[in-house]
GROMACS .gro file of C-alpha atoms in nm:
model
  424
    1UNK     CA    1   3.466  -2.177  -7.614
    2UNK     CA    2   3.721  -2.208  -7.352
    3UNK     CA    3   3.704  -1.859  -7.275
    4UNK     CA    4   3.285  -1.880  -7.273
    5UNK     CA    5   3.318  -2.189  -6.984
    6UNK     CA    6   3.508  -1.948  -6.738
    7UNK     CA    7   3.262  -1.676  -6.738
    8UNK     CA    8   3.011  -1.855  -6.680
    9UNK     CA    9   3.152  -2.033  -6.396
   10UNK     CA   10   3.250  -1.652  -6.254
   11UNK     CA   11   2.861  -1.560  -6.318
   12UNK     CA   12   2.763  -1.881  -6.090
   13UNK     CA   13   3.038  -1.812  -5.809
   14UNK     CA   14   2.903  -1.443  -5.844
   15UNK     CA   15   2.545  -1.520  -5.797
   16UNK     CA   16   2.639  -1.774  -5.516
   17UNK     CA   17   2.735  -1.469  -5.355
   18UNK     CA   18   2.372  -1.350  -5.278
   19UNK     CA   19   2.200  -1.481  -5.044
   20UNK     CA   20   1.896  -1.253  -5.140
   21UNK     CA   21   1.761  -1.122  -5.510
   22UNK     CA   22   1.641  -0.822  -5.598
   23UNK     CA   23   1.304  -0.978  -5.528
   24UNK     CA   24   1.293  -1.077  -5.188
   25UNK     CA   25   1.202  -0.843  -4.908
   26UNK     CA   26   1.554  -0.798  -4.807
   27UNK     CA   27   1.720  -0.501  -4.875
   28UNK     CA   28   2.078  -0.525  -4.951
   29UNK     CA   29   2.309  -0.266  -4.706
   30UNK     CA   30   2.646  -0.147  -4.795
   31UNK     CA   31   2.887   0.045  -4.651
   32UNK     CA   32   2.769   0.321  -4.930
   33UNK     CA   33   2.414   0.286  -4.792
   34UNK     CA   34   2.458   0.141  -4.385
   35UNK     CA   35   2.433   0.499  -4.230
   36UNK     CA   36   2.203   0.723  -4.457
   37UNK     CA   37   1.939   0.402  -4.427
   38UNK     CA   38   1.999   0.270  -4.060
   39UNK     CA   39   2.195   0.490  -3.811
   40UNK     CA   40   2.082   0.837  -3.957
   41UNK     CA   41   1.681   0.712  -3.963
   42UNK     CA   42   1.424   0.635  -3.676
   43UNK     CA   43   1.349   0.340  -3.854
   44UNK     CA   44   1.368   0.016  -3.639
   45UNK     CA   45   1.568  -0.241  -3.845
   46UNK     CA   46   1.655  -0.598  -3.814
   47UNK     CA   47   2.017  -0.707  -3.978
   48UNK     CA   48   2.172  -0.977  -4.015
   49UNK     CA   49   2.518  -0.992  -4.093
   50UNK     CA   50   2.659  -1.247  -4.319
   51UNK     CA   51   2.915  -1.478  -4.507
   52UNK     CA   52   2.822  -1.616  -4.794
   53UNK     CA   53   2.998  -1.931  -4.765
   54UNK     CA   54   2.883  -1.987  -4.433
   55UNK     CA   55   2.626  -2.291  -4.401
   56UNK     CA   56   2.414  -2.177  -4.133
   57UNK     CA   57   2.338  -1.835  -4.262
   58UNK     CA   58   2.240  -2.016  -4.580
   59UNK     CA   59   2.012  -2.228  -4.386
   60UNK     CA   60   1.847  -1.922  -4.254
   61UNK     CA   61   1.798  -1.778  -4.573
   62UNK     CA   62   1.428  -1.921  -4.637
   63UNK     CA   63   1.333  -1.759  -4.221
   64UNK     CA   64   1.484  -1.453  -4.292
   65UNK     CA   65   1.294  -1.395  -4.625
   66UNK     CA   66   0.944  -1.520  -4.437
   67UNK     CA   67   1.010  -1.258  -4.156
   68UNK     CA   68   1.074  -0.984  -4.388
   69UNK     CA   69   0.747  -1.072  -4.571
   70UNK     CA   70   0.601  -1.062  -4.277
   71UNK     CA   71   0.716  -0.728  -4.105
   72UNK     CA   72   0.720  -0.557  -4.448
   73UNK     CA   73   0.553  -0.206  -4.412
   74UNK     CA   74   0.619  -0.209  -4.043
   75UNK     CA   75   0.986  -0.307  -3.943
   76UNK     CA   76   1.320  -0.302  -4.233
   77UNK     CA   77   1.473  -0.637  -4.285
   78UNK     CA   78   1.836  -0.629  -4.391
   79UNK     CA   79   2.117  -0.800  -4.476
   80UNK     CA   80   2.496  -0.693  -4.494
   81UNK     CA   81   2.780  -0.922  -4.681
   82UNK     CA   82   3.004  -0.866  -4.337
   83UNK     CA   83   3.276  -1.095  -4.524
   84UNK     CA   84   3.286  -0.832  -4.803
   85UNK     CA   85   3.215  -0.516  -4.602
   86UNK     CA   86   3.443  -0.590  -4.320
   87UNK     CA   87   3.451  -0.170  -4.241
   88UNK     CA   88   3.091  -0.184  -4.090
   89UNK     CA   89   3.115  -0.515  -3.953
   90UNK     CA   90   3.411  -0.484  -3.750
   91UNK     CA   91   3.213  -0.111  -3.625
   92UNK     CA   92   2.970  -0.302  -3.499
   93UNK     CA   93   3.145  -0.577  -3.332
   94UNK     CA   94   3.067  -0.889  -3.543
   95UNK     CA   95   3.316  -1.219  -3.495
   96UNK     CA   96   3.099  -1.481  -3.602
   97UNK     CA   97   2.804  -1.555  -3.851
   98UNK     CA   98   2.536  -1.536  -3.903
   99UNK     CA   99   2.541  -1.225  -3.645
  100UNK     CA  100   2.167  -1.061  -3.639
  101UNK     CA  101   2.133  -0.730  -3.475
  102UNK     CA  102   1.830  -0.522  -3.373
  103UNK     CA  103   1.942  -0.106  -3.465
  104UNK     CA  104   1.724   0.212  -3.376
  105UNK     CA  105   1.862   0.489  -3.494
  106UNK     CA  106   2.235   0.428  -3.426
  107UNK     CA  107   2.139   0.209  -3.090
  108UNK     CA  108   2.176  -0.174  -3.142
  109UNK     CA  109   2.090  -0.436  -2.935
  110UNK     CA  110   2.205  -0.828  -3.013
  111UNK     CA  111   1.901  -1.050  -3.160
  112UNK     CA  112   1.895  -1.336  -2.862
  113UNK     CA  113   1.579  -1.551  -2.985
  114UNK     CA  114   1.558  -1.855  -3.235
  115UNK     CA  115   1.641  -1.818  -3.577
  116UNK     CA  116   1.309  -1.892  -3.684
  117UNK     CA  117   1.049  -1.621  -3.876
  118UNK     CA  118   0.850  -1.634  -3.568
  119UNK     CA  119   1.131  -1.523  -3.339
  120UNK     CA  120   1.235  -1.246  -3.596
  121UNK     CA  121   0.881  -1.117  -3.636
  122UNK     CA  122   0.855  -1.141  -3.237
  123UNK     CA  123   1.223  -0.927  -3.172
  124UNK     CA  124   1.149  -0.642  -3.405
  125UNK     CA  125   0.765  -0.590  -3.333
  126UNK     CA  126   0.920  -0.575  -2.956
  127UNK     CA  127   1.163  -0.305  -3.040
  128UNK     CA  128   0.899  -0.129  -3.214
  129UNK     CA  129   0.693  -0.104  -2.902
  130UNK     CA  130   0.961  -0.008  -2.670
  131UNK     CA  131   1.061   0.297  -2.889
  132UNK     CA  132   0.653   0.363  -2.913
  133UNK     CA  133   0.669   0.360  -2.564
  134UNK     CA  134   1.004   0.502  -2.455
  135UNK     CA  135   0.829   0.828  -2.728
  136UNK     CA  136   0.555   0.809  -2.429
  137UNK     CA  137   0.780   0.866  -2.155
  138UNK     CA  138   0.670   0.549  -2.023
  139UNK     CA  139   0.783   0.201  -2.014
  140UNK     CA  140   0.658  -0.090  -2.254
  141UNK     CA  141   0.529  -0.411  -2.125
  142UNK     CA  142   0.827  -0.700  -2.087
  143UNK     CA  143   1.034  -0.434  -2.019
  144UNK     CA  144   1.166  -0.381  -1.668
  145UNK     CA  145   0.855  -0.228  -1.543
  146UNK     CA  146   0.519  -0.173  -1.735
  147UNK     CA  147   0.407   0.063  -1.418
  148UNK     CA  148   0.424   0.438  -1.450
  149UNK     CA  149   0.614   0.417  -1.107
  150UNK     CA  150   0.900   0.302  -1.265
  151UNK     CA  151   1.050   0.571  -1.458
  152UNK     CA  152   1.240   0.525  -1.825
  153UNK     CA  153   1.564   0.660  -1.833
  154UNK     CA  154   1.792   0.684  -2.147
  155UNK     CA  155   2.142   0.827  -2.238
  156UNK     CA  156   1.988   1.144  -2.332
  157UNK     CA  157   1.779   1.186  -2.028
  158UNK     CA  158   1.987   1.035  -1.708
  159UNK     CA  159   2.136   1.356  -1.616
  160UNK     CA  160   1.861   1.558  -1.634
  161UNK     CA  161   1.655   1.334  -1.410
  162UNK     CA  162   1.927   1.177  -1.205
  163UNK     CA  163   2.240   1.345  -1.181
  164UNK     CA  164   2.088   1.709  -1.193
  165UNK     CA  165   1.787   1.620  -0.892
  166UNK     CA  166   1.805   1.647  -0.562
  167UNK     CA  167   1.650   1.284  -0.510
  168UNK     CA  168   1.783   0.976  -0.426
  169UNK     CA  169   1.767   0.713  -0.699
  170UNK     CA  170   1.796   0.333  -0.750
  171UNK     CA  171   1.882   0.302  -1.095
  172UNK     CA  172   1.780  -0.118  -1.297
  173UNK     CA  173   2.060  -0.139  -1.577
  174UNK     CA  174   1.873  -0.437  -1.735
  175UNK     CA  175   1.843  -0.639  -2.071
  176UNK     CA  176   1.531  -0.683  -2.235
  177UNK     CA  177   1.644  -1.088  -2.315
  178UNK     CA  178   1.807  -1.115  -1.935
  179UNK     CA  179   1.594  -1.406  -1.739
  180UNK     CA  180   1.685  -1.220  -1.381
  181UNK     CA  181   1.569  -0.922  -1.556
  182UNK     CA  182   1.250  -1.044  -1.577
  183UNK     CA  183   1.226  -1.243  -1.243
  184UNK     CA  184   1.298  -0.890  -1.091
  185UNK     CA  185   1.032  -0.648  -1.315
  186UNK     CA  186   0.702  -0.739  -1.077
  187UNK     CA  187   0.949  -0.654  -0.726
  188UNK     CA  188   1.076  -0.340  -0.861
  189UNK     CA  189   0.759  -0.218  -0.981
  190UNK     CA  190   0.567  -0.304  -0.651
  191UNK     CA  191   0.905  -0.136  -0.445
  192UNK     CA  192   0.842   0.181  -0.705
  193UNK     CA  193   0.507   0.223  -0.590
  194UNK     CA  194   0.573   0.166  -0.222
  195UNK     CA  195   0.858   0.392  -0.213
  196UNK     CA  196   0.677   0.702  -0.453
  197UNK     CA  197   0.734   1.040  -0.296
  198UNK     CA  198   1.066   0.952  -0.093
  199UNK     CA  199   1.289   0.720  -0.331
  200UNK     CA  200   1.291   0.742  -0.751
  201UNK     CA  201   1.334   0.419  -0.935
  202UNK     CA  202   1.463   0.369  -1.259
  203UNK     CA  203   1.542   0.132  -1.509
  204UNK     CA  204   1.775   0.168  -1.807
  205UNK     CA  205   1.788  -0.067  -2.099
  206UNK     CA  206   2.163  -0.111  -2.088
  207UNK     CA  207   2.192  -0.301  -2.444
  208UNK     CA  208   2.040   0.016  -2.603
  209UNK     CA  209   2.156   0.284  -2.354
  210UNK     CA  210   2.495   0.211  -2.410
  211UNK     CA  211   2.673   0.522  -2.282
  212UNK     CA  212   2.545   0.544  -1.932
  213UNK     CA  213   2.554   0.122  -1.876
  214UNK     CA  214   2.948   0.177  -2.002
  215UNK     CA  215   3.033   0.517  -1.752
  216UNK     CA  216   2.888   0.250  -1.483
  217UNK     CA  217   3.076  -0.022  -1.617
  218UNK     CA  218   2.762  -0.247  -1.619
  219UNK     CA  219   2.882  -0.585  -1.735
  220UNK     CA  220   2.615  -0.793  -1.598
  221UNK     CA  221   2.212  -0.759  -1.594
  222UNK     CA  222   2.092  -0.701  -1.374
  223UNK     CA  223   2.277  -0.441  -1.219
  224UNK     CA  224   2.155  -0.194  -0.925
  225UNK     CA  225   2.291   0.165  -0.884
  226UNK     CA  226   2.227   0.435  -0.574
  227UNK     CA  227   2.247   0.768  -0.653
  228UNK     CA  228   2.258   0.997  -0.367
  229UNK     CA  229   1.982   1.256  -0.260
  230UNK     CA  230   2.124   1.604  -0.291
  231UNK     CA  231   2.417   1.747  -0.537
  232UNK     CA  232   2.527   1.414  -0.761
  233UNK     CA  233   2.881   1.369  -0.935
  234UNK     CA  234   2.926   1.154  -1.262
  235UNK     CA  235   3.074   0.898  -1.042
  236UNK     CA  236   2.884   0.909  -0.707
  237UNK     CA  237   2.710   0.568  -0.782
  238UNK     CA  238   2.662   0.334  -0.543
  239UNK     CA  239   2.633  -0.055  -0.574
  240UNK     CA  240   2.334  -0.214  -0.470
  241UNK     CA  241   2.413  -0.476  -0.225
  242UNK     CA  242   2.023  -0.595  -0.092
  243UNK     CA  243   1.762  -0.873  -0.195
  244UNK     CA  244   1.531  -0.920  -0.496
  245UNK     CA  245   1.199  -0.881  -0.368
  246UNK     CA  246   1.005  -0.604  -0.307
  247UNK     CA  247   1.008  -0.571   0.058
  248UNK     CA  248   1.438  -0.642   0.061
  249UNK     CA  249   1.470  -0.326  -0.177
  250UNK     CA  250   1.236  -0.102  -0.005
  251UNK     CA  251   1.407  -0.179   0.330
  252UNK     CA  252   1.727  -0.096   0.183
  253UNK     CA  253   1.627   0.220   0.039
  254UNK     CA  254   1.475   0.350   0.352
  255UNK     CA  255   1.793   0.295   0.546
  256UNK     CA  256   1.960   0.446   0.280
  257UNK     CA  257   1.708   0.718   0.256
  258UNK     CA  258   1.786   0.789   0.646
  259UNK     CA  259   2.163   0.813   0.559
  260UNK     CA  260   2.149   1.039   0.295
  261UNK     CA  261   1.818   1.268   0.328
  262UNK     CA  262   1.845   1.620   0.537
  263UNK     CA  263   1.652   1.715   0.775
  264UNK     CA  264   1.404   1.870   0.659
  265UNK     CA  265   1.341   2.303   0.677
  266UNK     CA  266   1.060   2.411   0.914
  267UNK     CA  267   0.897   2.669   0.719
  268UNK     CA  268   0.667   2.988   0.771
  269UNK     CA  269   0.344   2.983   0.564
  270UNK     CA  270   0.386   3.347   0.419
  271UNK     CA  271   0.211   3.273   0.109
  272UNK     CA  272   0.046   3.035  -0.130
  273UNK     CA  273   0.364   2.827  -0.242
  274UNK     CA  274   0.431   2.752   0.101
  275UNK     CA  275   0.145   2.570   0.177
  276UNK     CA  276   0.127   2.406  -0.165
  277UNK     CA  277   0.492   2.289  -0.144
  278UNK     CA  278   0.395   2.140   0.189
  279UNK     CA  279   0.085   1.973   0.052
  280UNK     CA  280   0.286   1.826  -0.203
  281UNK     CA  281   0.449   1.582   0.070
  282UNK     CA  282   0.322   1.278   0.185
  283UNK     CA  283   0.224   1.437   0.518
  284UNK     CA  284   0.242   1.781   0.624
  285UNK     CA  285   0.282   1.887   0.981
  286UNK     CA  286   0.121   2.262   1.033
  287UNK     CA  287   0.215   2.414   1.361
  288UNK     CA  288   0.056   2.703   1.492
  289UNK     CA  289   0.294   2.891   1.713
  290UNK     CA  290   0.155   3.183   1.945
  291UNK     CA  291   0.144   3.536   1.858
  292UNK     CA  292   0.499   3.733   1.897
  293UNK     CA  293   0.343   3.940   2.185
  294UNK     CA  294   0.245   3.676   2.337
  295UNK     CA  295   0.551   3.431   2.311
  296UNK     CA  296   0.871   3.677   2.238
  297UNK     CA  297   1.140   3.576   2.006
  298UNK     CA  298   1.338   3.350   2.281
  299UNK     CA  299   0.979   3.137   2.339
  300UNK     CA  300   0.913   3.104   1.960
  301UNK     CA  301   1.294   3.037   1.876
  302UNK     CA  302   1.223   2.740   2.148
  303UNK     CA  303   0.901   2.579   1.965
  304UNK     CA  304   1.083   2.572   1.664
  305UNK     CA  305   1.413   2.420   1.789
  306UNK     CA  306   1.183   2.168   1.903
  307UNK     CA  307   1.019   2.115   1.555
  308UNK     CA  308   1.357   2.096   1.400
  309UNK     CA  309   1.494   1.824   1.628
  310UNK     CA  310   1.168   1.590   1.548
  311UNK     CA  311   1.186   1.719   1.164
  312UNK     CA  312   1.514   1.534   1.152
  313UNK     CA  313   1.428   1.221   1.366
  314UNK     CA  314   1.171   1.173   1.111
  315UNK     CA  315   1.308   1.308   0.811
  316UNK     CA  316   1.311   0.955   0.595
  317UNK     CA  317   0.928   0.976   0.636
  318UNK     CA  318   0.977   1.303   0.388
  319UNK     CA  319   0.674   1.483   0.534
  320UNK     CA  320   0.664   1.893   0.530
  321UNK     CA  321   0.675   2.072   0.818
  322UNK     CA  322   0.556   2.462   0.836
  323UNK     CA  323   0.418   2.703   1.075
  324UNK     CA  324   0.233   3.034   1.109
  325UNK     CA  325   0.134   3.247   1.388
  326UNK     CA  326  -0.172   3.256   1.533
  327UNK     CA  327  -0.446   3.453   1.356
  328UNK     CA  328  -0.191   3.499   1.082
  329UNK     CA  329  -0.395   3.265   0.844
  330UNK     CA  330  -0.708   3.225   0.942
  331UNK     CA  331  -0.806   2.995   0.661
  332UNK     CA  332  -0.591   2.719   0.775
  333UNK     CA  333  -0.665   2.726   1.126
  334UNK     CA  334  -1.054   2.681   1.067
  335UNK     CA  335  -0.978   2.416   0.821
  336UNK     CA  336  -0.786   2.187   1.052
  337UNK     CA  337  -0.991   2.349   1.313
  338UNK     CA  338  -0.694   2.474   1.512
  339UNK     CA  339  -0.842   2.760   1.667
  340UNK     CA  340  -1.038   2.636   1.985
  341UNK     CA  341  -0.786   2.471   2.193
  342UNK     CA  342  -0.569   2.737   2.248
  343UNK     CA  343  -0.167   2.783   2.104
  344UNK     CA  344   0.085   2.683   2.002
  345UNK     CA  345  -0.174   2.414   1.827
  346UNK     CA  346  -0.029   2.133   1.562
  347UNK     CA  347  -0.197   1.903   1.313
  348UNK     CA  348  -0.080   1.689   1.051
  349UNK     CA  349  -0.274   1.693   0.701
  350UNK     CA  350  -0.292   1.464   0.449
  351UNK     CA  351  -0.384   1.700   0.145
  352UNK     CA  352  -0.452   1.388  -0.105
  353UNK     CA  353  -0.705   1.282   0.101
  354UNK     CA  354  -0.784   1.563   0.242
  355UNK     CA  355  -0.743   1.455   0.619
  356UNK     CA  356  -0.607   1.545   0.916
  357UNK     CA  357  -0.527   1.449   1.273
  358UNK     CA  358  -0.510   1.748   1.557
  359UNK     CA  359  -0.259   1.683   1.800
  360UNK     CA  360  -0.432   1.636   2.148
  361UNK     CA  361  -0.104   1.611   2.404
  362UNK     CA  362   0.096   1.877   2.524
  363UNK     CA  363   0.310   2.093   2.243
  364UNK     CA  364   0.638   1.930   2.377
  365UNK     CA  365   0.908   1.752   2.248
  366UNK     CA  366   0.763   1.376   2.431
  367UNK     CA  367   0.379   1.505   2.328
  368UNK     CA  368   0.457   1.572   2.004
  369UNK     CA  369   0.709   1.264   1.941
  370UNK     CA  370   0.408   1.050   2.060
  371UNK     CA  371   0.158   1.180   1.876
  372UNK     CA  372   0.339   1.174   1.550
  373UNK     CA  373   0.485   0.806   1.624
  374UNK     CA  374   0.131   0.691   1.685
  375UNK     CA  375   0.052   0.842   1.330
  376UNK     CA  376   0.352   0.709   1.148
  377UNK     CA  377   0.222   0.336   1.250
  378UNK     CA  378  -0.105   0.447   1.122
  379UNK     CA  379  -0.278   0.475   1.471
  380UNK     CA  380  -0.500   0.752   1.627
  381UNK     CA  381  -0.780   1.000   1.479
  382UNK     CA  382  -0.888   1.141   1.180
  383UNK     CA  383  -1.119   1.401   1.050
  384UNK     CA  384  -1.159   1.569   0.715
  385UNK     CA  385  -1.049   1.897   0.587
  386UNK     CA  386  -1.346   2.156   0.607
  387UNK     CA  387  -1.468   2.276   0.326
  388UNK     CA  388  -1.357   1.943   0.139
  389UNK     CA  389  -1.023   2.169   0.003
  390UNK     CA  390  -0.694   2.258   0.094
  391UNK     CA  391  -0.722   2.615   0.285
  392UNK     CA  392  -0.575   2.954   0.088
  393UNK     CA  393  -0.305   3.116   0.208
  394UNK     CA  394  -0.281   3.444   0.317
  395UNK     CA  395   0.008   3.644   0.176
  396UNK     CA  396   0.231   3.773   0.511
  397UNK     CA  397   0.570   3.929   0.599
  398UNK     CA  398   0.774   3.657   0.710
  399UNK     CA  399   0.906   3.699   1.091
  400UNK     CA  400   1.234   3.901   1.142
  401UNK     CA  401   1.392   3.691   1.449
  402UNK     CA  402   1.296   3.949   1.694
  403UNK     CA  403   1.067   4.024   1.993
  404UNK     CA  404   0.735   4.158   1.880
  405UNK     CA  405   0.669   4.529   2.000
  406UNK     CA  406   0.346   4.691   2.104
  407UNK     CA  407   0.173   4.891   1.848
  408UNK     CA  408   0.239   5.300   1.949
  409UNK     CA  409  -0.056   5.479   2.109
  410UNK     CA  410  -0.087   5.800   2.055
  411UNK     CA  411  -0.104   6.072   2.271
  412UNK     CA  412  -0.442   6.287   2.382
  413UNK     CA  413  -0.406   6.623   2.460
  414UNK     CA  414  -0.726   6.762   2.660
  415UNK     CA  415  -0.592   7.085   2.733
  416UNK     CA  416  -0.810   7.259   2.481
  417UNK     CA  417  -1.131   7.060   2.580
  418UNK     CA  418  -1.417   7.193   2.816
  419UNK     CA  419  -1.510   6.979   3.054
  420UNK     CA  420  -1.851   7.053   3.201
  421UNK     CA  421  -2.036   6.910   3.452
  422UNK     CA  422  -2.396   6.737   3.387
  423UNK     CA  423  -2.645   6.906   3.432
  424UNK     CA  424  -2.872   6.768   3.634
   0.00000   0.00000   0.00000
């Protein structure tokens, strides 16, 4: 009898023990089951981990069970005895309970809502969309940026879009929970947009990216990063030290654009890529220089010093900058109609939409500094591309440095040849 009272007091401390049957939508996780379920699967999963002699995660019990109802078919609801199984919840940093945890794949963020169904339900149909989106390449809404300006990055992607380009980048290290994080999402996607085609913008969900926010030893959200144009190192970061809004973080960009951009190449159009490379900028600046015979090697080697020196005075503007000699593509010169005003000729094209301003001054260092000041603060005349399309280019040998020499004539001899009078 004696011996009958004892087990079943051992079957009710046992079954005090779980918090959820076999029939609730709860699945039970183990340190037998924890990886081949959660971290080896692309399932998103929401986990809570628990003691079962702890009063509040018994008081969550009846939310927990209505959330997993709820997401079932859609999102996995565990649970994990963390007293018991202190091997998986010492891995993932548990101290107190209940401790509820978001995991994709073997990335985990912290659950930060109310411990209500609705809050659950809310958190996991949020990581949900993320990954659908992040499996876009884009960025989900309530994330740091819904616009496409504002690029996703991820441990798996930063060096190949960051470290490994020649850009400059300002990297968001954010948290999807973090207030500021929010407050900042509408002024970095409006600074994205404004600063497309000179300066990248990122944003990296730090709680889930946790490599890359730890090698930048992100310990607060949010937190700004420069990355340098040109050749990057692992540790080349630079703290971003500006203002929230918009216009504060495309100012400081610029000025950091201006530090670190070169100046830019000035280019011969010898062929197809190197007008569509050109095109490809914001502006592009298309100088026609005259022919070799007519301007030797010393006169050309003087235009183009001339180009270089404005090239770098307005090199943060990140417009292209080519030339070709005169009559050497045709196509382009009746296009921006460069051929009636004698050379060297210059006009600046905007191939997006397709229009272009001729400069009208003299082809001089003060002419052309004018001309392209007046354009930069949107000022002076436009006209659009004939034809309604960016010119062809011909292919052509590009220049060798030297003076240009006449063609050989040849030689008559009229020593065999009869010269008669006319008859009259």
């Amino acid at each position: 009898m004696l011996h009958g009272y004892f087990i079943g007091i051992l079957l009710c401390a046992t079954g005090s023990l779980a918090l959820y049957d076999s029939s609730s939508d709860v699945i039970e996780l183990t340190p037998s089951n924890f990886d081949k379920l959660v971290t080896n699967s692309d399932e998103i999963w929401i986990i809570e981990f628990f003691a079962p002699w702890c009063g509040h995660c018994k008081s969550l019990v009846p939310e927990y069970k209505k959330a997993a109802r709820a997401l079932k078919g859609i999102v996995k609801v565990g649970a994990l005895d963390a007293d018991e199984h202190r091997s998986v919840s010492q891995k993932y940093g548990v101290t107190g309970f209940p401790t509820i945890k978001i995991f994709t794949g073997s990335k985990h963020t912290p659950y930060q809502g109310q411990r209500t169904a609705e809050g659950f339900v809310e958190a996991a149909l949020k990581a949900a969309k993320e990954k659908a989106y992040e499996n876009l390449g884009k960025k989900s809404s309530g994330s740091s940026s819904d616009k496409s300006d504002v690029i996703t990055l991820t441990d798996s992607n930063f060096k190949e879009l960051v470290l490994d380009s020649d850009d400059l980048w300002l990297v968001e290290f954010y948290a999807p929970w973090c207030g500021h994080c929010k407050n900042l999402e509408p002024h970095w996607a409006k600074a994205a947009t404004e600063l497309k085609g000179k300066v990248k913008l990122g944003a990296l969900d730090a709680t889930v990216h946790t490599t890359m926010a730890s090698r930048y030893q992100v310990q607060g959200y949010p937190t700004i990063k420069l990355f340098p144009s040109g050749k990057k190192s692992s540790d080349s970061a630079e703290d971003y030290n500006g203002g929230r809004t918009s216009s504060d973080i495309v100012t400081w960009a610029l000025e950091k654009l201006a530090e670190n951009v070169p100046a830019p190449d000035i280019i011969q159009v010898v062929g197809e890529e190197t007008l569509k490379a050109c095109s490809e900028k914001p502006l592009c600046v298309v100088s026609i220089l005259p022919h070799i015979l007519d301007c030797n090697a010393a006169c050309r080697n003087d235009y183009i010093s001339i180009l270089k020196r404005l090239g770098d005075k307005y090199k943060n503007k990140m417009w292209g900058w080519i030339w070709a000699e005169a009559g050497a593509q045709p196509a382009l010169e009746d296009s921006l109609e460069l051929g009636g005003f004698g050379y060297p000729a210059m006009a600046v094209v905007n191939a997006k939409k397709l229009k272009f301003s001729t400069l009208r001054g003299s082809f001089s260092e003060t002419g052309i500094n004018e001309f392209l000041r007046d354009l930069s603060f949107g000022r002076g005349q436009t006209a659009p591309v004939k034809g309604a399309e960016m010119p062809k280019a011909v292919t052509t040998e590009p220049w060798d440095g030297k003076d240009g020499e006449l063609p050989l004539e040849e030689d008559i001899d009229l020593s065999d040849i009869d010269l008669e009078k006319d008859e009259l």
